[in-house]
Tab-separated table of C-alpha atoms in Angstrom:
chain	number	residue	atom	x	y	z
A	53	MET	CA	0.000	0.000	0.000
A	54	LYS	CA	2.925	2.314	0.574
A	55	LYS	CA	3.766	2.075	-3.133
A	56	ILE	CA	0.211	3.065	-4.038
A	57	PHE	CA	0.358	6.312	-2.141
A	58	ALA	CA	3.930	6.919	-3.232
A	59	THR	CA	2.771	6.697	-6.836
A	60	LEU	CA	-0.250	8.857	-6.121
A	61	ILE	CA	1.746	11.793	-4.790
A	62	LEU	CA	4.822	11.380	-6.972
A	63	GLY	CA	3.819	14.169	-9.321
A	64	THR	CA	2.901	16.450	-6.450
A	65	ALA	CA	5.069	15.653	-3.439
A	66	VAL	CA	8.286	16.170	-5.356
A	67	THR	CA	7.150	19.749	-6.015
A	68	LEU	CA	6.439	20.451	-2.362
A	69	HIS	CA	9.445	22.757	-2.147
A	70	ILE	CA	8.046	24.841	-5.009
A	71	PHE	CA	4.283	24.845	-4.699
A	72	ALA	CA	2.028	25.484	-1.768
A	73	SER	CA	-1.318	26.586	-0.405
A	74	GLU	CA	-3.391	29.716	-0.924
A	75	PRO	CA	-1.676	33.104	-0.395
A	76	VAL	CA	-0.584	33.552	3.197
A	77	ARG	CA	-3.273	34.923	5.499
A	78	THR	CA	-0.849	37.505	6.888
A	79	ALA	CA	-1.306	39.263	3.522
A	80	TYR	CA	-5.092	39.584	3.984
A	81	PHE	CA	-4.737	43.263	4.989
A	82	LEU	CA	-1.477	43.920	3.093
A	83	ASP	CA	-1.620	47.169	1.140
A	84	GLY	CA	-1.248	46.832	-2.622
A	85	TYR	CA	-1.402	43.020	-2.597
A	86	ASP	CA	-2.733	41.748	-5.944
A	87	PHE	CA	-3.917	38.322	-4.826
A	88	GLY	CA	-6.231	39.307	-1.981
A	89	HIS	CA	-9.106	38.018	-4.126
A	90	ARG	CA	-7.821	34.471	-3.534
A	91	LEU	CA	-8.487	34.940	0.181
A	92	ASN	CA	-11.759	36.838	-0.300
A	93	PRO	CA	-13.226	37.367	-3.804
A	94	ALA	CA	-14.625	40.726	-2.669
A	95	ILE	CA	-11.105	42.154	-2.235
A	96	GLN	CA	-10.097	44.202	-5.265
A	97	SER	CA	-6.571	44.504	-6.554
A	98	PRO	CA	-5.465	48.165	-6.662
A	99	ARG	CA	-4.350	47.761	-10.308
A	100	SER	CA	-4.835	45.735	-13.466
A	101	TYR	CA	-2.017	43.176	-13.698
A	102	ILE	CA	-0.631	40.058	-15.342
A	103	ALA	CA	1.172	37.305	-13.423
A	104	LEU	CA	3.366	34.909	-15.379
A	105	PRO	CA	3.538	31.154	-14.677
A	106	VAL	CA	5.219	30.180	-11.387
A	107	LEU	CA	7.129	33.488	-11.102
A	108	GLY	CA	3.927	35.411	-10.487
A	109	SER	CA	2.703	33.313	-7.573
A	110	THR	CA	4.648	30.625	-5.711
A	111	SER	CA	4.192	29.455	-2.128
A	112	LEU	CA	4.638	26.668	0.419
A	113	GLY	CA	2.506	25.718	3.405
A	114	ILE	CA	2.855	22.890	5.917
A	115	ARG	CA	0.781	22.455	9.082
A	116	SER	CA	1.119	19.866	11.830
A	117	ASN	CA	0.480	19.419	15.533
A	118	LEU	CA	3.756	17.465	15.629
A	119	GLY	CA	7.374	18.542	15.510
A	120	ILE	CA	10.586	16.810	14.509
A	121	SER	CA	11.517	16.737	18.184
A	122	THR	CA	8.530	14.431	18.744
A	123	PHE	CA	10.394	11.672	16.911
A	124	LEU	CA	14.109	12.454	17.408
A	125	TYR	CA	15.900	12.433	20.786
A	126	PRO	CA	19.465	13.215	21.865
A	127	SER	CA	21.437	10.206	23.059
A	128	GLY	CA	24.168	10.122	25.650
A	129	ASP	CA	26.924	10.180	23.023
A	130	GLY	CA	25.566	13.297	21.297
A	131	ARG	CA	23.779	11.488	18.459
A	132	LEU	CA	20.096	11.796	17.639
A	133	VAL	CA	18.039	8.586	17.845
A	134	THR	CA	14.445	7.922	16.846
A	135	PHE	CA	11.506	7.285	19.148
A	136	MET	CA	11.938	3.528	18.549
A	137	ASN	CA	15.347	3.460	20.242
A	138	GLY	CA	15.393	1.544	23.513
A	139	SER	CA	16.930	4.540	25.305
A	140	VAL	CA	13.700	6.507	24.724
A	141	SER	CA	10.979	5.502	27.164
A	142	GLY	CA	7.474	4.897	25.891
A	143	GLU	CA	6.081	7.323	28.453
A	144	GLU	CA	8.419	10.110	27.322
A	145	PHE	CA	7.507	9.585	23.665
A	146	LEU	CA	3.741	9.144	24.023
A	147	LYS	CA	3.256	12.260	26.173
A	148	ARG	CA	4.392	14.327	23.188
A	149	LEU	CA	1.627	12.938	20.989
A	150	ASN	CA	-1.976	14.040	20.612
A	151	LYS	CA	-4.996	11.744	20.429
A	152	ASN	CA	-5.023	12.471	16.686
A	153	ASN	CA	-1.776	13.562	15.033
A	154	ASN	CA	-2.071	15.547	11.820
A	155	VAL	CA	0.361	16.452	9.079
A	156	ASN	CA	-0.985	18.504	6.155
A	157	ALA	CA	0.650	20.132	3.159
A	158	ASP	CA	-1.451	22.112	0.678
A	159	PHE	CA	0.090	23.531	-2.431
A	160	SER	CA	-0.761	25.689	-5.442
A	161	THR	CA	0.961	27.700	-8.108
A	162	GLY	CA	-0.392	30.158	-10.622
A	163	LEU	CA	-0.139	28.975	-14.227
A	164	LEU	CA	-1.462	32.322	-15.466
A	165	SER	CA	-3.359	35.151	-13.787
A	166	LEU	CA	-4.900	38.334	-15.207
A	167	GLY	CA	-6.645	41.103	-13.289
A	168	PHE	CA	-8.648	44.003	-14.716
A	169	ARG	CA	-9.495	46.974	-12.527
A	170	GLY	CA	-12.468	49.189	-13.438
A	171	GLU	CA	-14.010	52.233	-11.851
A	172	ARG	CA	-16.067	50.230	-9.323
A	173	GLY	CA	-15.277	46.637	-10.158
A	174	PHE	CA	-12.448	44.150	-10.499
A	175	THR	CA	-12.331	41.007	-12.664
A	176	SER	CA	-9.809	38.173	-12.431
A	177	VAL	CA	-9.109	35.290	-14.805
A	178	GLU	CA	-6.612	32.646	-13.744
A	179	ALA	CA	-5.429	29.056	-13.989
A	180	ASN	CA	-3.877	27.418	-10.918
A	181	PHE	CA	-2.363	24.060	-10.097
A	182	LYS	CA	-3.437	22.819	-6.648
A	183	GLY	CA	-3.051	19.772	-4.477
A	184	SER	CA	-2.802	18.461	-0.939
A	185	ILE	CA	-1.135	15.704	1.045
A	186	GLY	CA	-2.178	14.742	4.554
A	187	ALA	CA	-2.192	12.045	7.224
A	188	ASN	CA	-4.112	11.532	10.456
A	189	LEU	CA	-2.411	9.072	12.817
A	190	PRO	CA	-3.963	8.154	16.208
A	191	ARG	CA	-1.735	7.943	19.262
A	192	ASP	CA	-2.459	4.246	19.789
A	193	LEU	CA	-0.834	3.374	16.450
A	194	PHE	CA	2.492	4.684	17.771
A	195	ALA	CA	1.837	3.161	21.209
A	196	PHE	CA	1.336	-0.236	19.586
A	197	ALA	CA	4.531	0.079	17.546
A	198	LYS	CA	6.617	1.386	20.451
A	199	ASN	CA	5.298	-0.772	23.303
A	200	VAL	CA	4.018	-3.994	21.754
A	201	GLY	CA	2.392	-6.057	24.508
A	202	ALA	CA	2.392	-3.292	27.131
A	203	ALA	CA	-1.403	-3.156	26.885
A	204	GLU	CA	-4.038	-5.698	25.896
A	205	ASN	CA	-6.167	-3.376	23.738
A	206	TYR	CA	-5.357	-0.638	21.245
A	207	ASP	CA	-7.773	1.601	19.354
A	208	ILE	CA	-6.433	2.983	16.068
A	209	SER	CA	-9.762	4.191	14.703
A	210	HIS	CA	-9.899	7.185	12.385
A	211	ILE	CA	-6.530	6.535	10.856
A	212	GLY	CA	-6.326	8.100	7.430
A	213	MET	CA	-4.169	9.337	4.567
A	214	ARG	CA	-5.030	11.343	1.498
A	215	GLY	CA	-3.514	13.211	-1.432
A	216	ASN	CA	-4.751	14.862	-4.602
A	217	ALA	CA	-3.779	17.194	-7.408
A	218	TYR	CA	-5.890	19.179	-9.862
A	219	VAL	CA	-5.991	22.258	-12.076
A	220	GLU	CA	-8.592	24.995	-11.621
A	221	LEU	CA	-9.712	27.568	-14.177
A	222	ALA	CA	-11.334	30.497	-12.357
A	223	VAL	CA	-13.189	33.665	-13.305
A	224	GLY	CA	-14.024	36.123	-10.538
A	225	HIS	CA	-15.615	39.530	-10.211
A	226	SER	CA	-16.113	41.919	-7.307
A	227	HIS	CA	-18.159	45.092	-7.454
A	228	LYS	CA	-18.572	48.030	-5.140
A	229	ILE	CA	-22.239	48.709	-4.407
A	230	GLY	CA	-22.800	52.174	-3.005
A	231	ASP	CA	-20.046	53.788	-0.982
A	232	ARG	CA	-19.425	51.076	1.628
A	233	PHE	CA	-20.429	47.600	0.401
A	234	THR	CA	-18.470	45.283	-1.924
A	235	ALA	CA	-19.507	41.786	-3.041
A	236	GLY	CA	-17.453	39.226	-4.944
A	237	VAL	CA	-17.897	35.813	-6.539
A	238	LYS	CA	-15.503	33.433	-8.266
A	239	VAL	CA	-16.551	30.449	-10.400
A	240	LYS	CA	-14.107	27.574	-10.912
A	241	ALA	CA	-13.912	24.637	-13.285
A	242	LEU	CA	-11.801	21.787	-11.879
A	243	PHE	CA	-9.797	19.182	-13.784
A	244	GLY	CA	-8.625	16.347	-11.558
A	245	GLY	CA	-5.255	14.685	-11.999
A	246	MET	CA	-4.830	12.195	-9.151
A	247	ASP	CA	-6.691	11.459	-5.928
A	248	GLY	CA	-6.231	8.892	-3.197
A	249	ARG	CA	-7.686	8.578	0.275
A	250	MET	CA	-7.786	5.999	3.014
A	251	ASP	CA	-10.151	6.357	5.966
A	252	ILE	CA	-10.597	3.616	8.557
A	253	GLU	CA	-13.497	4.552	10.832
A	254	ASN	CA	-13.084	1.792	13.406
A	255	MET	CA	-10.127	-0.519	13.979
A	256	LYS	CA	-9.278	-2.222	17.251
A	257	ILE	CA	-6.405	-4.532	18.177
A	258	ARG	CA	-6.664	-7.076	20.995
A	259	MET	CA	-4.118	-9.529	22.371
A	260	ALA	CA	-5.433	-13.078	21.943
A	261	ALA	CA	-3.199	-15.958	23.086
A	262	ASP	CA	0.154	-15.527	21.277
A	263	GLU	CA	-1.075	-13.268	18.450
A	264	TRP	CA	-3.108	-10.128	17.856
A	265	SER	CA	-6.706	-10.162	16.683
A	266	ILE	CA	-7.980	-7.236	14.637
A	267	THR	CA	-11.545	-6.071	14.043
A	268	SER	CA	-12.615	-3.184	11.843
A	269	GLY	CA	-15.743	-1.565	10.534
A	270	GLY	CA	-16.465	1.324	8.214
A	271	GLY	CA	-14.116	3.215	5.979
A	272	SER	CA	-12.595	2.748	2.561
A	273	ILE	CA	-9.586	3.115	0.292
A	274	ARG	CA	-10.189	4.987	-2.961
A	275	LEU	CA	-7.752	5.805	-5.715
A	276	SER	CA	-8.122	7.723	-8.953
A	277	ALA	CA	-5.099	8.021	-11.235
A	278	PRO	CA	-4.017	7.760	-14.890
A	279	ASP	CA	-4.494	4.449	-16.648
A	280	GLY	CA	-1.989	1.745	-15.808
A	281	ILE	CA	-2.616	1.016	-12.109
A	282	GLN	CA	-3.169	-2.611	-11.175
A	283	VAL	CA	-3.917	-3.862	-7.639
A	284	PRO	CA	-4.740	-7.595	-7.875
A	285	THR	CA	-6.313	-9.821	-5.275
A	286	TYR	CA	-4.231	-12.590	-3.723
A	287	SER	CA	-5.982	-15.059	-6.021
A	288	GLU	CA	-4.999	-12.988	-9.050
A	289	SER	CA	-1.398	-12.452	-7.950
A	290	GLY	CA	-0.857	-16.029	-6.857
A	291	ASN	CA	0.630	-14.930	-3.523
A	292	THR	CA	-0.357	-16.412	-0.179
A	293	PRO	CA	-2.606	-14.130	1.907
A	294	PRO	CA	-1.700	-13.391	5.559
A	295	ALA	CA	-3.173	-15.524	8.322
A	296	GLY	CA	-6.909	-14.926	8.518
A	297	GLY	CA	-7.065	-13.550	4.975
A	298	ASN	CA	-8.395	-15.096	1.795
A	299	GLY	CA	-7.856	-14.915	-1.940
A	300	ASP	CA	-10.441	-12.147	-2.417
A	301	MET	CA	-8.394	-9.644	-0.390
A	302	LEU	CA	-6.242	-7.077	-2.180
A	303	ASP	CA	-2.534	-7.872	-2.455
A	304	PHE	CA	-0.850	-4.481	-2.065
A	305	SER	CA	2.585	-6.070	-2.451
A	306	ALA	CA	1.724	-6.865	-6.096
A	307	PHE	CA	0.747	-3.274	-6.934
A	308	GLU	CA	1.896	-2.176	-10.406
A	309	PHE	CA	1.880	1.185	-12.156
A	310	ASP	CA	2.777	0.882	-15.816
A	311	PHE	CA	2.040	4.226	-17.447
A	312	ASP	CA	3.555	5.385	-20.735
A	313	PRO	CA	2.516	9.045	-21.146
A	314	VAL	CA	3.413	9.176	-24.856
A	315	GLU	CA	1.457	6.051	-25.696
A	316	ALA	CA	-1.427	7.144	-23.447
A	317	PHE	CA	-1.667	10.520	-25.178
A	318	ARG	CA	-1.542	8.887	-28.599
A	319	ARG	CA	-4.351	6.527	-27.618
A	320	ASN	CA	-6.735	8.785	-25.659
A	321	GLY	CA	-5.309	12.304	-25.819
A	322	ILE	CA	-5.590	14.553	-22.793
A	323	LYS	CA	-8.232	12.256	-21.269
A	324	SER	CA	-5.462	9.857	-20.276
A	325	PHE	CA	-4.154	12.404	-17.778
A	326	LEU	CA	-7.500	13.405	-16.279
A	327	GLY	CA	-8.850	11.632	-13.225
A	328	GLY	CA	-12.012	13.671	-12.809
A	329	PHE	CA	-13.993	16.851	-13.331
A	330	GLY	CA	-15.696	19.231	-10.928
A	331	ALA	CA	-16.740	22.760	-10.068
A	332	ALA	CA	-16.427	25.150	-7.156
A	333	LEU	CA	-17.538	28.587	-5.986
A	334	ASP	CA	-15.938	31.332	-3.860
A	335	LEU	CA	-18.121	33.986	-2.220
A	336	GLY	CA	-17.069	37.127	-0.346
A	337	VAL	CA	-18.297	40.452	1.004
A	338	SER	CA	-16.812	43.512	2.695
A	339	TYR	CA	-18.564	46.414	4.390
A	340	GLU	CA	-17.206	49.658	5.808
A	341	LEU	CA	-19.282	49.861	8.961
A	342	ILE	CA	-18.003	53.294	9.972
A	343	ASP	CA	-15.222	55.466	8.605
A	344	GLY	CA	-12.019	53.461	8.955
A	345	LEU	CA	-13.635	50.191	10.143
A	346	THR	CA	-14.175	47.491	7.483
A	347	LEU	CA	-15.708	44.080	8.108
A	348	SER	CA	-15.340	41.197	5.677
A	349	ALA	CA	-16.228	37.520	5.269
A	350	SER	CA	-15.688	34.806	2.680
A	351	VAL	CA	-16.342	31.155	1.911
A	352	LEU	CA	-13.876	29.470	-0.443
A	353	ASP	CA	-13.956	26.196	-2.372
A	354	LEU	CA	-17.612	25.301	-2.130
A	355	GLY	CA	-17.434	22.484	-4.623
A	356	PHE	CA	-16.589	18.923	-5.574
A	357	ILE	CA	-14.729	16.692	-8.023
A	358	LYS	CA	-16.124	13.474	-9.447
A	359	TRP	CA	-13.227	11.060	-9.862
A	360	LYS	CA	-12.994	7.997	-12.054
A	361	THR	CA	-12.155	4.912	-10.021
A	362	ALA	CA	-8.882	3.055	-10.387
A	363	LEU	CA	-9.275	1.286	-7.049
A	364	SER	CA	-12.033	1.049	-4.466
A	365	ALA	CA	-11.885	-1.202	-1.411
A	366	ARG	CA	-13.258	-1.508	2.101
A	367	PRO	CA	-11.988	-3.137	5.305
A	368	SER	CA	-12.947	-6.754	5.859
A	369	ASP	CA	-15.897	-7.235	8.211
A	370	LYS	CA	-14.303	-10.357	9.688
A	371	MET	CA	-11.869	-10.679	12.572
A	372	TRP	CA	-8.352	-11.649	11.511
A	373	SER	CA	-5.009	-12.251	13.184
A	374	PHE	CA	-1.795	-10.293	12.809
A	375	LYS	CA	1.848	-10.820	13.699
A	376	GLY	CA	4.069	-7.778	13.369
A	377	PHE	CA	5.605	-4.764	15.040
A	378	ASP	CA	8.051	-7.125	16.690
A	379	ASP	CA	11.259	-6.468	14.762
A	380	ILE	CA	11.606	-2.726	14.401
A	381	SER	CA	12.557	-1.543	17.877
A	382	LEU	CA	16.252	-2.332	17.519
A	383	ASP	CA	19.159	-0.600	19.209
A	384	LYS	CA	21.436	-0.267	16.191
A	385	ASP	CA	23.383	2.643	14.779
A	386	SER	CA	21.007	2.736	11.832
A	387	GLU	CA	18.122	3.538	14.143
A	388	ASN	CA	18.797	7.247	13.965
A	389	ASP	CA	17.373	6.983	10.417
A	390	LEU	CA	13.837	8.282	10.904
A	391	GLN	CA	12.867	7.393	7.334
A	392	GLN	CA	13.797	3.766	7.949
A	393	GLN	CA	11.658	3.611	11.078
A	394	PHE	CA	8.616	5.036	9.291
A	395	ASP	CA	9.171	2.611	6.406
A	396	HIS	CA	9.032	-0.281	8.890
A	397	LEU	CA	5.971	1.203	10.552
A	398	PHE	CA	4.219	1.682	7.213
A	399	ASP	CA	5.089	-1.805	5.951
A	400	ASP	CA	3.756	-3.490	9.086
A	401	PHE	CA	0.625	-1.365	9.040
A	402	SER	CA	0.056	-2.309	5.382
A	403	ASP	CA	0.269	-5.993	6.320
A	404	MET	CA	-2.212	-5.361	9.120
A	405	LEU	CA	-4.922	-4.209	6.685
A	406	MET	CA	-7.389	-6.609	5.091
A	407	MET	CA	-9.181	-4.862	2.239
A	408	GLN	CA	-11.999	-6.238	0.089
A	409	ARG	CA	-12.385	-4.814	-3.425
A	410	ASN	CA	-15.658	-2.960	-4.061
A	411	ALA	CA	-17.483	-3.727	-7.260
A	412	ASP	CA	-20.098	-0.936	-6.987
A	413	GLU	CA	-17.904	2.157	-7.520
A	414	ARG	CA	-16.589	1.534	-11.019
A	415	ASP	CA	-18.545	4.565	-12.243
A	416	GLY	CA	-16.504	6.826	-9.962
A	417	TYR	CA	-16.886	8.616	-6.668
A	418	VAL	CA	-17.380	12.219	-5.565
A	419	SER	CA	-15.161	14.082	-3.110
A	420	ALA	CA	-15.937	17.504	-1.695
A	421	LEU	CA	-13.271	20.192	-1.591
A	422	ALA	CA	-12.132	21.399	1.808
A	423	ALA	CA	-14.104	24.623	2.267
A	424	THR	CA	-12.512	27.576	4.080
A	425	VAL	CA	-14.491	30.200	5.997
A	426	SER	CA	-12.874	33.528	6.961
A	427	VAL	CA	-14.169	36.506	8.927
A	428	GLY	CA	-12.045	39.668	9.169
A	429	ALA	CA	-12.059	43.192	10.549
A	430	GLU	CA	-9.632	46.056	9.872
A	431	TYR	CA	-9.501	49.429	11.622
A	432	GLU	CA	-7.465	52.364	10.322
A	433	LEU	CA	-6.033	54.306	13.251
A	434	PRO	CA	-7.523	57.842	13.272
A	435	PHE	CA	-4.216	59.543	14.093
A	436	TRP	CA	-2.503	57.880	11.106
A	437	ARG	CA	-4.725	56.329	8.446
A	438	ASP	CA	-1.769	54.541	6.836
A	439	LEU	CA	-1.494	52.383	9.978
A	440	SER	CA	-4.186	49.805	10.750
A	441	VAL	CA	-4.900	46.837	12.998
A	442	GLY	CA	-6.648	43.723	11.751
A	443	GLY	CA	-8.170	40.521	13.026
A	444	LEU	CA	-8.863	37.414	10.936
A	445	PHE	CA	-10.536	34.152	11.945
A	446	THR	CA	-10.127	31.229	9.541
A	447	SER	CA	-11.688	27.769	9.692
A	448	LYS	CA	-10.796	24.938	7.314
A	449	MET	CA	-13.571	22.314	7.169
A	450	ASP	CA	-11.919	19.069	6.145
A	451	GLY	CA	-13.032	16.258	8.447
A	452	ALA	CA	-10.151	14.848	10.480
A	453	TYR	CA	-7.851	17.400	8.813
A	454	SER	CA	-9.877	20.457	9.879
A	455	TRP	CA	-8.226	23.380	11.653
A	456	ASN	CA	-9.061	26.814	13.096
A	457	GLU	CA	-6.932	29.927	13.407
A	458	GLY	CA	-7.230	33.392	14.894
A	459	ARG	CA	-4.736	35.974	13.630
A	460	ALA	CA	-4.088	39.570	14.726
A	461	SER	CA	-2.056	41.889	12.502
A	462	LEU	CA	-0.518	45.352	12.367
A	463	ASN	CA	-0.406	46.856	8.885
A	464	LEU	CA	1.494	49.802	7.431
A	465	ALA	CA	1.047	51.497	4.046
A	466	LEU	CA	3.724	53.921	2.859
A	467	GLY	CA	2.281	55.917	-0.006
A	468	ASN	CA	1.427	53.945	-3.130
A	469	TRP	CA	4.658	51.990	-3.212
A	470	PHE	CA	5.138	49.871	-0.081
A	471	GLY	CA	3.022	47.774	2.286
A	472	LEU	CA	4.050	45.863	5.401
A	473	SER	CA	2.086	43.520	7.709
A	474	GLY	CA	3.111	41.666	10.829
A	475	SER	CA	0.875	39.089	12.524
A	476	TYR	CA	0.548	36.714	15.452
A	477	ALA	CA	-1.701	33.636	15.303
A	478	LEU	CA	-3.170	31.031	17.630
A	479	SER	CA	-4.383	27.912	15.876
A	480	THR	CA	-5.095	24.201	16.123
A	481	PHE	CA	-1.402	23.683	15.384
A	482	GLY	CA	-0.014	26.089	17.969
A	483	SER	CA	1.077	29.720	17.763
A	484	GLY	CA	3.507	31.735	15.680
A	485	PHE	CA	4.484	35.040	14.126
A	486	GLY	CA	4.049	35.964	10.480
A	487	ALA	CA	5.131	38.829	8.234
A	488	ALA	CA	4.443	40.055	4.700
A	489	ALA	CA	5.833	42.880	2.560
A	490	ASN	CA	4.837	44.274	-0.820
A	491	LEU	CA	6.883	46.629	-2.982
A	492	HIS	CA	4.608	47.943	-5.726
A	493	SER	CA	5.671	50.396	-8.389
A	494	ARG	CA	4.022	51.617	-11.592
A	495	ILE	CA	5.645	48.737	-13.510
A	496	PHE	CA	5.703	45.776	-11.123
A	497	SER	CA	4.780	44.453	-7.675
A	498	LEU	CA	7.187	42.283	-5.695
A	499	TYR	CA	5.837	40.567	-2.591
A	500	ILE	CA	6.891	37.999	-0.002
A	501	GLY	CA	5.196	36.731	3.134
A	502	ALA	CA	5.179	33.945	5.718
A	503	ASP	CA	2.372	32.878	8.042
A	504	SER	CA	4.604	31.147	10.559
A	505	ILE	CA	8.325	31.663	10.964
A	506	LEU	CA	10.264	28.719	12.374
A	507	ALA	CA	12.292	30.049	15.283
A	508	ARG	CA	13.857	27.162	17.211
A	509	PHE	CA	16.137	24.517	15.707
A	510	THR	CA	18.273	21.670	16.982
A	511	LYS	CA	22.037	21.783	16.683
A	512	PRO	CA	23.169	21.184	13.077
A	513	VAL	CA	22.472	17.569	12.125
A	514	ILE	CA	22.139	17.737	8.328
A	515	GLY	CA	25.588	17.944	6.810
A	516	GLY	CA	26.770	19.554	10.037
A	517	VAL	CA	25.143	22.800	8.924
A	518	VAL	CA	21.332	22.611	9.095
A	519	GLY	CA	19.334	21.954	12.259
A	520	LEU	CA	15.831	20.469	12.532
A	521	PRO	CA	12.820	22.500	13.717
A	522	VAL	CA	12.007	21.838	17.371
A	523	ASP	CA	8.444	23.139	17.598
A	524	HIS	CA	5.345	22.107	15.664
A	525	LEU	CA	6.048	22.034	11.951
A	526	ASN	CA	3.983	25.056	10.853
A	527	PHE	CA	5.328	27.033	7.977
A	528	GLY	CA	3.828	29.000	5.100
A	529	VAL	CA	5.557	31.286	2.639
A	530	HIS	CA	4.318	33.068	-0.488
A	531	PHE	CA	6.239	35.189	-2.972
A	532	GLY	CA	6.021	36.391	-6.537
A	533	LEU	CA	6.457	39.114	-9.126
A	534	VAL	CA	3.469	40.738	-10.866
A	535	ILE	CA	3.541	43.071	-13.873
A	536	ASN	CA	1.208	46.028	-13.344
A	537	LEU	CA	-0.903	47.256	-16.247
A	538	SER	CA	-2.573	50.358	-14.771
A	539	ARG	CA	-2.150	53.059	-12.148
A	540	TYR	CA	-2.741	52.462	-8.429
A	541	LYS	CA	-6.335	52.867	-7.204
A	542	GLY	CA	-6.437	52.512	-3.444
């Protein structure tokens, strides 16, 4: 199963250092920022503009309630060892975990963006590449791996992984109605590339005699990808199923992905690269309640994608036995390799699953986008109208991957050429400072911003130069260069 998800995110995870989520929220009140309409479609760019592919809009965002220090520990000889090392007590490791442990990375880059500013309105036309990768891992999964046999029962319900990638074509318009009210809407057509998700609603492990018995109920594995994926049953592969399994179960070890893009394009054209189609809607409003005080709200990504099915399976409804997690807690020098430990963990977890192929989803399945709701308020200080304070509440509605954030910011506008915002946020993933700056001239706008700035690192461990972040892994940065096509209209 690890190979399935590795294949799924291959075209997207390798770009994680280039692409990322929506523009940073610290820029919500940033003066002169051209992409405010991506955070709230009612926000109007101060100029007409054109943004070129990648250079015009590039960003990176990662959110987690875990940190690297959750899994790496200093040893007595100065080395770093993983949580599986015998020198790290189970109690010390498990107290750093949450009931549900999330890691999420959302990414997007602009393929092309155009903005047209009128007297009272603003229209945007753009194409963006978007995607996401995430995992939700319950504490008991790590407790089982770390302390096999320390308890009789383990509950690893709500374990899940997901990843997707798609292109959106969007047309938006905002219009000022009267002197104080502005409304905006953005319509999106979505073209799916790849999608995969695993959700196990209930899974419990119980010690029975000299082996573990596993029961599960509810959940599924779904995969949509270009032609060429094959996941046979044990009967089809000819391999022997694990104890308690049967020939109708999926054999993830025999997974194959044989995809020739040239031949696929020759045979079916662009359809060979499309996994689904969908649509979405962004809505936003802003209202100047009194002079200097503006309230705003938006809902983003109200929509769905219907994916074609390459694989659909569900957990077995029978109890089965499992032997594993008994050979990975080794005190060897190689144990400071965190990747190796997670590979072992993933392999054993894959063997622990018993999945039955579904025959009723060959026509495809529908997945909703993760909608984002934001409510903001900005007040221009009466003694200096170029200085303002802002507050922004954001809620991402995405099941087990949902999060909430409250952010306060201080914003400065220097004439029609420079904007600066600093922010502090409290969220599901902890707290942190952010900053954004925008240099905008008659010819171009250059901007950069970060929602959370990593502040604490371990001693250098990568090549003796780079340290690892100690706190929760929360980081978001956005930068780009936009060519302006008209004069500033603040």
